Short mmCIF file of N, CA and C in Angstrom, two decimals:
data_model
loop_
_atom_site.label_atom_id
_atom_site.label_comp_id
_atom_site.label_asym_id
_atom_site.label_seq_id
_atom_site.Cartn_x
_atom_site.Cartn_y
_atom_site.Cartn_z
N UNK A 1 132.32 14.45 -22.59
CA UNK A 1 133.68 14.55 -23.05
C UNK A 1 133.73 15.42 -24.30
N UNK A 2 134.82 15.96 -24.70
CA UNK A 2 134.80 16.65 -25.35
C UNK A 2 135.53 16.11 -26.44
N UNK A 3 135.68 16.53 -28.14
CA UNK A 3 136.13 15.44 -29.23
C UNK A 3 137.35 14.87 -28.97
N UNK A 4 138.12 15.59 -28.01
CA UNK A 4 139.41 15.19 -27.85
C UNK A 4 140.05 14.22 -26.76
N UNK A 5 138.35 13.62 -25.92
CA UNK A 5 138.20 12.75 -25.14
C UNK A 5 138.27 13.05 -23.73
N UNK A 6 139.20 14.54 -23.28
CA UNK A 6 139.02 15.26 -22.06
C UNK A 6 137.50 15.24 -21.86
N UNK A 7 137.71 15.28 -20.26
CA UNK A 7 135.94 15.98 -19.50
C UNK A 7 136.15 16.89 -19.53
N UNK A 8 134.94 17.78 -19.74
CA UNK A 8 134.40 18.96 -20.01
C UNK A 8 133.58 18.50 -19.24
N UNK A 9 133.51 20.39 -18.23
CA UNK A 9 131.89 20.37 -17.36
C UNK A 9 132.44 19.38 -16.31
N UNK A 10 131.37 19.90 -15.37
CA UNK A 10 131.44 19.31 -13.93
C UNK A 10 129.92 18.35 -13.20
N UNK A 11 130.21 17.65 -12.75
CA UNK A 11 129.30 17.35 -12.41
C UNK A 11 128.56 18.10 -10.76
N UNK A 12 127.78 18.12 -10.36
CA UNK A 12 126.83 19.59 -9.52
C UNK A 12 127.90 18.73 -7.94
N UNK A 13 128.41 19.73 -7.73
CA UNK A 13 129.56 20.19 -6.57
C UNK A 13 130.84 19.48 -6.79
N UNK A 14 130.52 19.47 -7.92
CA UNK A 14 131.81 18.46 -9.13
C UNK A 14 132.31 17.42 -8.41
N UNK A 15 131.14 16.55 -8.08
CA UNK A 15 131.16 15.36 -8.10
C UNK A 15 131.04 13.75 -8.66
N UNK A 16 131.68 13.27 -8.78
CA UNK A 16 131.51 12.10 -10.09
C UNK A 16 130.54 11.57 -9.29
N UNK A 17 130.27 11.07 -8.48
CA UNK A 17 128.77 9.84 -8.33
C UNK A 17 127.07 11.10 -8.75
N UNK A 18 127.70 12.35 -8.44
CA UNK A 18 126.28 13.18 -8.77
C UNK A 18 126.67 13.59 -10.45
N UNK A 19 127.71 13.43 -11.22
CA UNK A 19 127.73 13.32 -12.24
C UNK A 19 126.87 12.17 -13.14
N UNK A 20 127.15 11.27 -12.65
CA UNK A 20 126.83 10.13 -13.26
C UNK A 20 125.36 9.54 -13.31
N UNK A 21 124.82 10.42 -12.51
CA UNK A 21 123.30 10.61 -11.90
C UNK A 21 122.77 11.48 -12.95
N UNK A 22 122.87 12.99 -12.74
CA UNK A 22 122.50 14.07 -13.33
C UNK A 22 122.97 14.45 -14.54
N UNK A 23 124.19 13.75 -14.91
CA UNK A 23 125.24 14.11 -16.19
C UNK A 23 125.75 15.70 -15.97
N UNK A 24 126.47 16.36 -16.34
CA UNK A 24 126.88 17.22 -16.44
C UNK A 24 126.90 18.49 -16.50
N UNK A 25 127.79 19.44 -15.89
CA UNK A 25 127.04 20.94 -16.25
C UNK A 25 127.98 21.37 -16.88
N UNK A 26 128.03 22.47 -17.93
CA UNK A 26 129.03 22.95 -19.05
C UNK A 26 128.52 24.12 -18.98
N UNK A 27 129.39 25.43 -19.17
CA UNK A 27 129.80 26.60 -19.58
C UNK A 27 129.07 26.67 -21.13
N UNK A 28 128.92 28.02 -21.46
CA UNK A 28 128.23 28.10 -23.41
C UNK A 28 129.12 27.37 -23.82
N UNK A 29 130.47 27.78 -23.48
CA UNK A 29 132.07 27.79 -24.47
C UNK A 29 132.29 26.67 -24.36
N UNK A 30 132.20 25.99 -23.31
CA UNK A 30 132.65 24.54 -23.00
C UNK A 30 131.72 23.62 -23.98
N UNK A 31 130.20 23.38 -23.66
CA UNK A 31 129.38 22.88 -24.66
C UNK A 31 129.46 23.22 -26.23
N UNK A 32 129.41 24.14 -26.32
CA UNK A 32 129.77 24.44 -27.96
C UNK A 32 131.31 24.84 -28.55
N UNK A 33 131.60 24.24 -27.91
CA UNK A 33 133.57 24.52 -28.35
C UNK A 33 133.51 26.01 -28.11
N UNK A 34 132.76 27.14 -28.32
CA UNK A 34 132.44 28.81 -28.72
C UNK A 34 131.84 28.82 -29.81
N UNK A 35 131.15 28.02 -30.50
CA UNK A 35 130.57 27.90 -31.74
C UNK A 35 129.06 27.77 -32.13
N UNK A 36 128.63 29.00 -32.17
CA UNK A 36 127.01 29.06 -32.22
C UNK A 36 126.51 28.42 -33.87
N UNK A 37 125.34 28.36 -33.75
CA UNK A 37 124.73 27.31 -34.48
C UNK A 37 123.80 27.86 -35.41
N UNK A 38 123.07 27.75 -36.31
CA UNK A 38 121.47 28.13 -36.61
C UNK A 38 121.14 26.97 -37.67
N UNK A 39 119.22 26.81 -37.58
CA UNK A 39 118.74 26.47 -38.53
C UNK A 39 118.60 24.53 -38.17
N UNK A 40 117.70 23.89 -38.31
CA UNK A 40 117.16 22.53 -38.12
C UNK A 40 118.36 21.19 -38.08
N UNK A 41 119.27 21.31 -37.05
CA UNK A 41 120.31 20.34 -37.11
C UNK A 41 121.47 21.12 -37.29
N UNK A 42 121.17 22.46 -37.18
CA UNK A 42 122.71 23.24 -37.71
C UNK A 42 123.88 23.60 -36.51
N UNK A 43 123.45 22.96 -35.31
CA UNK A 43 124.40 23.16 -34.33
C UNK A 43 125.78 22.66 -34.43
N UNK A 44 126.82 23.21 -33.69
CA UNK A 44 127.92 22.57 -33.51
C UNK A 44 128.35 21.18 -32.73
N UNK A 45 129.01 20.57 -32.92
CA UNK A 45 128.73 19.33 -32.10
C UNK A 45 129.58 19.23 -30.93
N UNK A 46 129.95 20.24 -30.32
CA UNK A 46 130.41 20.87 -28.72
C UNK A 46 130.69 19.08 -28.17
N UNK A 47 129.91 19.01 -27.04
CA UNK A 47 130.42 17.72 -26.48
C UNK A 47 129.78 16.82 -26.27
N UNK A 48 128.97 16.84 -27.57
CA UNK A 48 128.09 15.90 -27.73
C UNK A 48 128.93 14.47 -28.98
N UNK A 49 128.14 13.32 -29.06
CA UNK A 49 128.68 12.57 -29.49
C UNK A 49 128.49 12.73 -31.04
N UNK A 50 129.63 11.80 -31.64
CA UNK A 50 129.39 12.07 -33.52
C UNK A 50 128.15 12.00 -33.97
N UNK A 51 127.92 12.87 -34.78
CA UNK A 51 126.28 12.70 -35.31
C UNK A 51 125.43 13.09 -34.57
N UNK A 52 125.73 13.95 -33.21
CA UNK A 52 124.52 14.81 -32.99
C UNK A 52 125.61 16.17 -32.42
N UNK A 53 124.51 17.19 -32.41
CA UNK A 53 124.83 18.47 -31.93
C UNK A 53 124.28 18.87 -31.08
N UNK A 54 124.57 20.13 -30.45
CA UNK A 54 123.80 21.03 -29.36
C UNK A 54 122.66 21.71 -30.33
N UNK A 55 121.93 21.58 -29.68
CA UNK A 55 120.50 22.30 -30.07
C UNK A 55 120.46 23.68 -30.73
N UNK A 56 119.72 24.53 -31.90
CA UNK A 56 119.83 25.65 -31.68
C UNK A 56 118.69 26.07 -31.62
N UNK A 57 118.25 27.12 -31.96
CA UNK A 57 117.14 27.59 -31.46
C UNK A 57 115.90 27.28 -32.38
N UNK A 58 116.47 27.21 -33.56
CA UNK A 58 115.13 26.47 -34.55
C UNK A 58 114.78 25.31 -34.20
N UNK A 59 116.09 24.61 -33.87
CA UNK A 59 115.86 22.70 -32.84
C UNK A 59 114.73 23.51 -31.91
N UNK A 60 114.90 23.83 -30.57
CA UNK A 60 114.06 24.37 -29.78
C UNK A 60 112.80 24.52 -30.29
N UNK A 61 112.58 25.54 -31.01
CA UNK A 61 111.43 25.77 -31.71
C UNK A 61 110.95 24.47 -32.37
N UNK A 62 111.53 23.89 -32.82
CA UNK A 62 110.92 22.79 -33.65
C UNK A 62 110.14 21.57 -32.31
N UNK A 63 110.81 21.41 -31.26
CA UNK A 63 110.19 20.86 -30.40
C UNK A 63 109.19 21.31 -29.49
N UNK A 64 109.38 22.64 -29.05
CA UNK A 64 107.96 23.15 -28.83
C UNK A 64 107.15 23.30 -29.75
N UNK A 65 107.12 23.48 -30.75
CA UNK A 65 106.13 23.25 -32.03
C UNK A 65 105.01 22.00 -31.66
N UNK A 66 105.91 21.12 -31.58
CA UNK A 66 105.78 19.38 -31.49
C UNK A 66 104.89 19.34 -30.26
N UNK A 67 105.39 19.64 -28.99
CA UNK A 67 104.43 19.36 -27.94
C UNK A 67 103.76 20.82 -27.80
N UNK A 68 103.26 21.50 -28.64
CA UNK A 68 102.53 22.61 -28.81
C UNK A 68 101.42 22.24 -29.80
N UNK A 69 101.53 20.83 -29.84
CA UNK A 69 100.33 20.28 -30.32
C UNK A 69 100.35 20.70 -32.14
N UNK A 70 101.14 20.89 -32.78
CA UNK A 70 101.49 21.19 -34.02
C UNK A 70 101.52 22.92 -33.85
N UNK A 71 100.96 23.83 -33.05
CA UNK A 71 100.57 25.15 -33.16
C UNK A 71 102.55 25.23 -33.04
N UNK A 72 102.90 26.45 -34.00
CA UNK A 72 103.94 26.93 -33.73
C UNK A 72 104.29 28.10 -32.97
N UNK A 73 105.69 27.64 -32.56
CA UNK A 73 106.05 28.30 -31.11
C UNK A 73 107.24 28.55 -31.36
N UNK A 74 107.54 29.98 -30.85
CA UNK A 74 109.31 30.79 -31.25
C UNK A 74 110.23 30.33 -30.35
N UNK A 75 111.29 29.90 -30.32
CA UNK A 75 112.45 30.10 -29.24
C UNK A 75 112.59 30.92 -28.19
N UNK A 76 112.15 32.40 -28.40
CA UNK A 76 111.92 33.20 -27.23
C UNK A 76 110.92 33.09 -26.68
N UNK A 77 109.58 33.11 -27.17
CA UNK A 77 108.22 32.77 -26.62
C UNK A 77 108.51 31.83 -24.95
N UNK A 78 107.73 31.80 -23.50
CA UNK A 78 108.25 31.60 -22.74
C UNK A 78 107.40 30.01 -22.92
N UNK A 79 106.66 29.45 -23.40
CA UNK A 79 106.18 27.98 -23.59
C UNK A 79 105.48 27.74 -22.19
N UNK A 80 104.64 28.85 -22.17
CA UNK A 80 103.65 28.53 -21.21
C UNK A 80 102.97 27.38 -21.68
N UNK A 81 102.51 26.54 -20.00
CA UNK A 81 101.99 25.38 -20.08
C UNK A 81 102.23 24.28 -20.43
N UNK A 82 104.16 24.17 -21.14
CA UNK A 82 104.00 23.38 -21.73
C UNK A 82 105.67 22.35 -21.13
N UNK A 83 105.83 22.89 -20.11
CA UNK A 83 106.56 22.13 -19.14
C UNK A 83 106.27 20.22 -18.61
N UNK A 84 104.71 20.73 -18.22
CA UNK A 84 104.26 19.47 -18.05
C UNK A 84 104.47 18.69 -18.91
N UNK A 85 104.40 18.57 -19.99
CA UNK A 85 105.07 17.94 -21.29
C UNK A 85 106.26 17.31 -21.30
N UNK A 86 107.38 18.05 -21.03
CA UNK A 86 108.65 17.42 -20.66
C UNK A 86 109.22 17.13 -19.39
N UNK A 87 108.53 17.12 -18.56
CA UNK A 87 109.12 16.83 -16.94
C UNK A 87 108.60 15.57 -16.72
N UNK A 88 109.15 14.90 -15.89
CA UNK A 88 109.16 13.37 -15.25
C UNK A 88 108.98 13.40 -13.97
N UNK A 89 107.91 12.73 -13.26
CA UNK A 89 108.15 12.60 -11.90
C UNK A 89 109.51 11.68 -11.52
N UNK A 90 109.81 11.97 -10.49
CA UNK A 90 111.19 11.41 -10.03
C UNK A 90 112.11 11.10 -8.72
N UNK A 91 112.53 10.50 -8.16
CA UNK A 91 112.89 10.95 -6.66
C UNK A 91 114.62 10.15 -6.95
N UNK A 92 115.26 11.05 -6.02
CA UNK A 92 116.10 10.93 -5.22
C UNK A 92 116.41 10.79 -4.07
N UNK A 93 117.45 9.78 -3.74
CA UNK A 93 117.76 8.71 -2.12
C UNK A 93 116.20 9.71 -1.33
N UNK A 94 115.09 9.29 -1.96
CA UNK A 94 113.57 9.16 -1.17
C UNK A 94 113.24 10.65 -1.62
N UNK A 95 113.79 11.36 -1.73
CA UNK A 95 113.42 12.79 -2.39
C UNK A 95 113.24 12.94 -3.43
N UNK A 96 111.76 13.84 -3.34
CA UNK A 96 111.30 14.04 -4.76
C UNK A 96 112.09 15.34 -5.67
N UNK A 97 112.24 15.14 -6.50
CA UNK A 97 112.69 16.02 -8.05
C UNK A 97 111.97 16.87 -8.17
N UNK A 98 111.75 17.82 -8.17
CA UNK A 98 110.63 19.17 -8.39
C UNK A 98 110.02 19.09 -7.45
N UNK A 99 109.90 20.14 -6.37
CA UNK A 99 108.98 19.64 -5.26
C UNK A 99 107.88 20.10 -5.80
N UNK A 100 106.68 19.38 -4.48
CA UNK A 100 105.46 19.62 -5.34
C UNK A 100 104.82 20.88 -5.65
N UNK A 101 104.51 21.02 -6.06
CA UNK A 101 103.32 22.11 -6.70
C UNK A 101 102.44 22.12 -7.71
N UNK A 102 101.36 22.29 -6.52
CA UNK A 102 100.11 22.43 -6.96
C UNK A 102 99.68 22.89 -8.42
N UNK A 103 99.06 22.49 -9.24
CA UNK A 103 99.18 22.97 -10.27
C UNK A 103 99.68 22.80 -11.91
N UNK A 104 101.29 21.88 -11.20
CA UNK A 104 102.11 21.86 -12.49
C UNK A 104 102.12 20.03 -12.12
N UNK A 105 101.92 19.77 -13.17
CA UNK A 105 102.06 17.88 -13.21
C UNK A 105 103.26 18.09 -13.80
N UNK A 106 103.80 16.81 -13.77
CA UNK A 106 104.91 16.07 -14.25
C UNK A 106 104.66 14.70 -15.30
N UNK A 107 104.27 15.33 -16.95
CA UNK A 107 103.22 13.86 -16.90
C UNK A 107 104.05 13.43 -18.12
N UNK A 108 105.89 14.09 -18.31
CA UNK A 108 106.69 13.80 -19.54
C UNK A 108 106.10 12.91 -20.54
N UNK A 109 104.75 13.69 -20.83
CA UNK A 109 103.95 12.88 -22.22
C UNK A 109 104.69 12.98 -23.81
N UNK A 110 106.10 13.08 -23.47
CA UNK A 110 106.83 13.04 -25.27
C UNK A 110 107.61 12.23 -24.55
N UNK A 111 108.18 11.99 -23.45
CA UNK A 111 109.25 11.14 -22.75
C UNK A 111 110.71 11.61 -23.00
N UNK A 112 110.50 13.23 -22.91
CA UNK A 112 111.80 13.65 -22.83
C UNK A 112 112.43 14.02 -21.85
N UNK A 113 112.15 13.74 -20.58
CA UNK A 113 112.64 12.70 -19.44
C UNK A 113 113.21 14.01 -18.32
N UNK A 114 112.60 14.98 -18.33
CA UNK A 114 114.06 16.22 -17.83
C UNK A 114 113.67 16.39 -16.56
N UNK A 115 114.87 16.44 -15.69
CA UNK A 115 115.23 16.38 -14.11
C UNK A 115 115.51 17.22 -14.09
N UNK A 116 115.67 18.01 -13.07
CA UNK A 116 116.01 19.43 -12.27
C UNK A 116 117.62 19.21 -12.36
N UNK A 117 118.36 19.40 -12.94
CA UNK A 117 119.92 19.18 -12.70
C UNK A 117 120.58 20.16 -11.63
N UNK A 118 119.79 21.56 -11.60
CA UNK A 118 120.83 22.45 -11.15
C UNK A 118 121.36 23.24 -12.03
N UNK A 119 121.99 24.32 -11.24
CA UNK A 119 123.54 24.92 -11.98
C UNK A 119 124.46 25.21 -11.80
N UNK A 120 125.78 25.76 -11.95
CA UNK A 120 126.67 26.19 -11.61
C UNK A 120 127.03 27.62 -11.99
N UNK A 121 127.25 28.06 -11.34
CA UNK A 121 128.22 29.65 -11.08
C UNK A 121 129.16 29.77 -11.05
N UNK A 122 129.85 31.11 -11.52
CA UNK A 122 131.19 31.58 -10.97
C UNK A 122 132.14 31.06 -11.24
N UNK A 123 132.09 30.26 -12.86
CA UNK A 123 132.94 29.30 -13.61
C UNK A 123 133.05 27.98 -12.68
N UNK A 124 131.91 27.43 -12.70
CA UNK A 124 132.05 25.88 -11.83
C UNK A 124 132.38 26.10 -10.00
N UNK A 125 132.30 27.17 -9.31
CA UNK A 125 132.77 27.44 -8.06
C UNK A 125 131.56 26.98 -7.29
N UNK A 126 130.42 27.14 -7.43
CA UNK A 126 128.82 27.67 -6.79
C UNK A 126 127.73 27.16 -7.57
N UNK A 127 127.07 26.07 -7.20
CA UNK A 127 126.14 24.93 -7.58
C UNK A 127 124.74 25.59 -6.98
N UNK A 128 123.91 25.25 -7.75
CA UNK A 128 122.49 26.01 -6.81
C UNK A 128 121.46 25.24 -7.63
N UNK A 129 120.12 24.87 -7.13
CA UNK A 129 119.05 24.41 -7.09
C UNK A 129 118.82 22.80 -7.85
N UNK A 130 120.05 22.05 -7.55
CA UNK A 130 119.59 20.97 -7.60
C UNK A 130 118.66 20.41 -7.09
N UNK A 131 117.74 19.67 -8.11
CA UNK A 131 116.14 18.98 -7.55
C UNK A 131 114.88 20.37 -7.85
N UNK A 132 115.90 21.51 -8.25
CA UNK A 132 114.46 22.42 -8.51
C UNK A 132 114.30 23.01 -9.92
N UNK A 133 115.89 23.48 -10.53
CA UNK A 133 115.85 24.01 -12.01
C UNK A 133 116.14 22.69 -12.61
N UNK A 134 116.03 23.01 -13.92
CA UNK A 134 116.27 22.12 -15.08
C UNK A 134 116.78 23.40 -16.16
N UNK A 135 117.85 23.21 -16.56
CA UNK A 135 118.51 23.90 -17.64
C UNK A 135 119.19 23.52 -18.88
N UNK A 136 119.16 23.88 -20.08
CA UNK A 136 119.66 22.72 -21.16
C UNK A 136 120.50 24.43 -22.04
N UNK A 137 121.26 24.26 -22.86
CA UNK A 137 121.76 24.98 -23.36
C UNK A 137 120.95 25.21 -24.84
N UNK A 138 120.90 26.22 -25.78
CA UNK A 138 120.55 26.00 -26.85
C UNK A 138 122.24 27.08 -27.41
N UNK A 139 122.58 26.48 -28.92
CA UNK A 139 123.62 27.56 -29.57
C UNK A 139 123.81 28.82 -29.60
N UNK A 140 122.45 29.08 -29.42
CA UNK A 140 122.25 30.32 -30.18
C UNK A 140 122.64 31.51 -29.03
N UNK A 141 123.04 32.84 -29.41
CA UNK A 141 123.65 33.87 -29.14
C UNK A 141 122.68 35.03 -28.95
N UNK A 142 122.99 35.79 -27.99
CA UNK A 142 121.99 37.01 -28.22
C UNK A 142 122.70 37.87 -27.46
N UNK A 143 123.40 38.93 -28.27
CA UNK A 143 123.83 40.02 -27.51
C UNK A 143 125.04 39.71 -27.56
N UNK A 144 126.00 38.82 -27.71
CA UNK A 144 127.01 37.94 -27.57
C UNK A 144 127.36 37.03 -25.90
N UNK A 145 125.67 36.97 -25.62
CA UNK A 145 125.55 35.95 -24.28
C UNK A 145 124.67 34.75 -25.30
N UNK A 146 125.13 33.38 -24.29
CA UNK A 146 124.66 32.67 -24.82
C UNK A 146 123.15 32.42 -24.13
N UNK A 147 122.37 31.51 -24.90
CA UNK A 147 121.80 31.09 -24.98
C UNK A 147 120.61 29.78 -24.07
N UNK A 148 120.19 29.68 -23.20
CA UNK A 148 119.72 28.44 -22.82
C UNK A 148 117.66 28.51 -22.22
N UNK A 149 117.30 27.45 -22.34
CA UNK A 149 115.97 27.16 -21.71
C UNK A 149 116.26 26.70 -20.52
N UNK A 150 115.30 26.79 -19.70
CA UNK A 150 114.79 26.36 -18.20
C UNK A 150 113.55 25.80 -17.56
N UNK A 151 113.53 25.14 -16.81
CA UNK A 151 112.07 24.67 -16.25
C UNK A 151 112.18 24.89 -14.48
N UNK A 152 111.28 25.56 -14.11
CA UNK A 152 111.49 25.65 -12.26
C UNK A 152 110.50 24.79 -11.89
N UNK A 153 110.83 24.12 -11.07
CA UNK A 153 109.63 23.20 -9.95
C UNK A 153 107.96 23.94 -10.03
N UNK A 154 107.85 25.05 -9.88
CA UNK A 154 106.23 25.33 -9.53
C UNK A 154 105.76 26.17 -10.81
N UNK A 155 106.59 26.41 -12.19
CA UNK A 155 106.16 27.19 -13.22
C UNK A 155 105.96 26.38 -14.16
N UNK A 156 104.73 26.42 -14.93
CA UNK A 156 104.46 25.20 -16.04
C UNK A 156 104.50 25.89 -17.09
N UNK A 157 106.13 26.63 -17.60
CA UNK A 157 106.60 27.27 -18.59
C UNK A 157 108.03 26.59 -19.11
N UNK A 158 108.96 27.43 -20.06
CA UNK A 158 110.01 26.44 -20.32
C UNK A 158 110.80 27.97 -21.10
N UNK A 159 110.94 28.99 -20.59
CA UNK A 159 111.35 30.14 -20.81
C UNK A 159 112.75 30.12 -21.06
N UNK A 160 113.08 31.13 -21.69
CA UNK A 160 114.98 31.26 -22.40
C UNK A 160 115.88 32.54 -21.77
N UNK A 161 116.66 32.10 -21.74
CA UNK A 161 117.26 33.42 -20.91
C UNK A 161 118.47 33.32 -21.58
N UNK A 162 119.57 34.53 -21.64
CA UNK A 162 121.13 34.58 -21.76
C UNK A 162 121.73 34.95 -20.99
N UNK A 163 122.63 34.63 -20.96
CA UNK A 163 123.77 34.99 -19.57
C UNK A 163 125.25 34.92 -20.63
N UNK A 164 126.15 35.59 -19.70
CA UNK A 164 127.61 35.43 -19.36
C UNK A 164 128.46 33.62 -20.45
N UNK A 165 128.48 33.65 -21.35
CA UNK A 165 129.15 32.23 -21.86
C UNK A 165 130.30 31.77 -20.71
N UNK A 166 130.96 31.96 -19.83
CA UNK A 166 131.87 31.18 -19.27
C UNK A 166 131.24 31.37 -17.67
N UNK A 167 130.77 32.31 -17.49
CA UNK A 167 130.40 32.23 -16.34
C UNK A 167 129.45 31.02 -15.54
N UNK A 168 128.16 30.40 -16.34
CA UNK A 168 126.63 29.53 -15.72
C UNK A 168 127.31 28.29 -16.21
N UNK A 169 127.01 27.31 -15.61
CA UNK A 169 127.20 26.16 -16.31
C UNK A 169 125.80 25.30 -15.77
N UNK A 170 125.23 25.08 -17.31
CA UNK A 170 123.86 24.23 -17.39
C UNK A 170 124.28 23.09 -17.98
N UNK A 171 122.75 22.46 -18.08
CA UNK A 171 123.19 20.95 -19.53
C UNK A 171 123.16 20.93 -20.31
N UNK A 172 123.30 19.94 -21.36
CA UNK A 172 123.13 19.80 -22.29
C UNK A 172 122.33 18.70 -23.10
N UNK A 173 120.69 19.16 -24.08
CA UNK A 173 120.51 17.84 -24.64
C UNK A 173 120.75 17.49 -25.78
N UNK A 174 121.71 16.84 -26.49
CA UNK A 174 122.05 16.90 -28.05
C UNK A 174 120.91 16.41 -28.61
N UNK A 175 121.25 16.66 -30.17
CA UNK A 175 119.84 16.42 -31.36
C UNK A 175 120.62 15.93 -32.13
N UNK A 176 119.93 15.23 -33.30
CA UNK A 176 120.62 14.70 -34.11
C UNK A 176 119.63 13.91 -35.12
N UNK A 177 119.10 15.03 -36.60
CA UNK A 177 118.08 14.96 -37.74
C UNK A 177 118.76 14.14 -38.12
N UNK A 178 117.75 13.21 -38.87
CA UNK A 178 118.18 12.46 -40.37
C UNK A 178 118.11 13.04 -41.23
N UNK A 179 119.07 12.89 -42.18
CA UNK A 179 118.41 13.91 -43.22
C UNK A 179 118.48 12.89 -44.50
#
């Protein structure tokens, strides 16, 4: 929901029972009101709840840092190897969540729990790879496209890409430092 209590974002073939499963997919603009972020907690708080924000890219960085075993790691850098880290084995009505491949475990050793959600296209029209991508938004801007990370079923990376702000709709995981 968004601060003003409307839904924002769709759930994948904008369905509420696969909403309520997967949680949500949002547009840049939709997740961050249009409001990019920088710096350790400096995101906007888009449609996330009071006291946390959307991620930006130093958040990012700061968590691959973390399961990079303290070695530091950039936001663009593609985080080879380090997928296995945040993925969960998982199944749905008997189907598995990432199909298998050889190679890449699922051993979410920080327990940050991430499922293949899917995405959406074409401003919410066109849903694609539920059970295989995993996509999360980060604030940050490049080029004046936004911002997001990804995980695919058989790549044990966690790479960043930009696209189109109204066009993709991914997820979102909020953060939220003490300070």
């Amino acid at each position: 929901q968004g601060p003003d209590g409307d839904l924002i974002g769709v759930g994948f073939y904008q369905q509420d029972v696969l909403r309520k499963i997967f949680g949500s997919l949002y547009s840049w603009n939709d997740a961050t009101g249009g409001v990019s972020g920088s710096g350790l907690g400096g995101g906007p708080q888009g449609v996330c709840p009071p006291g946390w924000t959307i991620p930006t890219n130093e958040d990012w960085a700061d968590l691959g840092t973390a399961i990079n075993g303290g070695n530091a790691i950039t936001f663009n850098s593609d985080w080879s190897g380090l997928a296995t880290h945040l993925t969960v084995e998982a199944s749905f009505n008997t189907e598995r969540m990432w199909p298998y491949s050889p190679g890449f475990e699922k051993k979410n050793t920080y327990g940050w729990n991430a499922i293949p959600c899917g995405h959406s296209t074409d401003k919410y029209s066109r849903f694609r790879h539920l059970l295989q991508y995993g996509m999360w938004w980060s604030c940050g801007e490049t080029d004046g496209k936004g911002q997001y990370r990804y995980i695919f079923y058989n790549a044990n990376s966690v790479p960043s890409h930009a696209v189109d702000k109204d066009d993709i709709g991914v997820s979102v995981r909020c953060v939220r430092y003490h300070k």
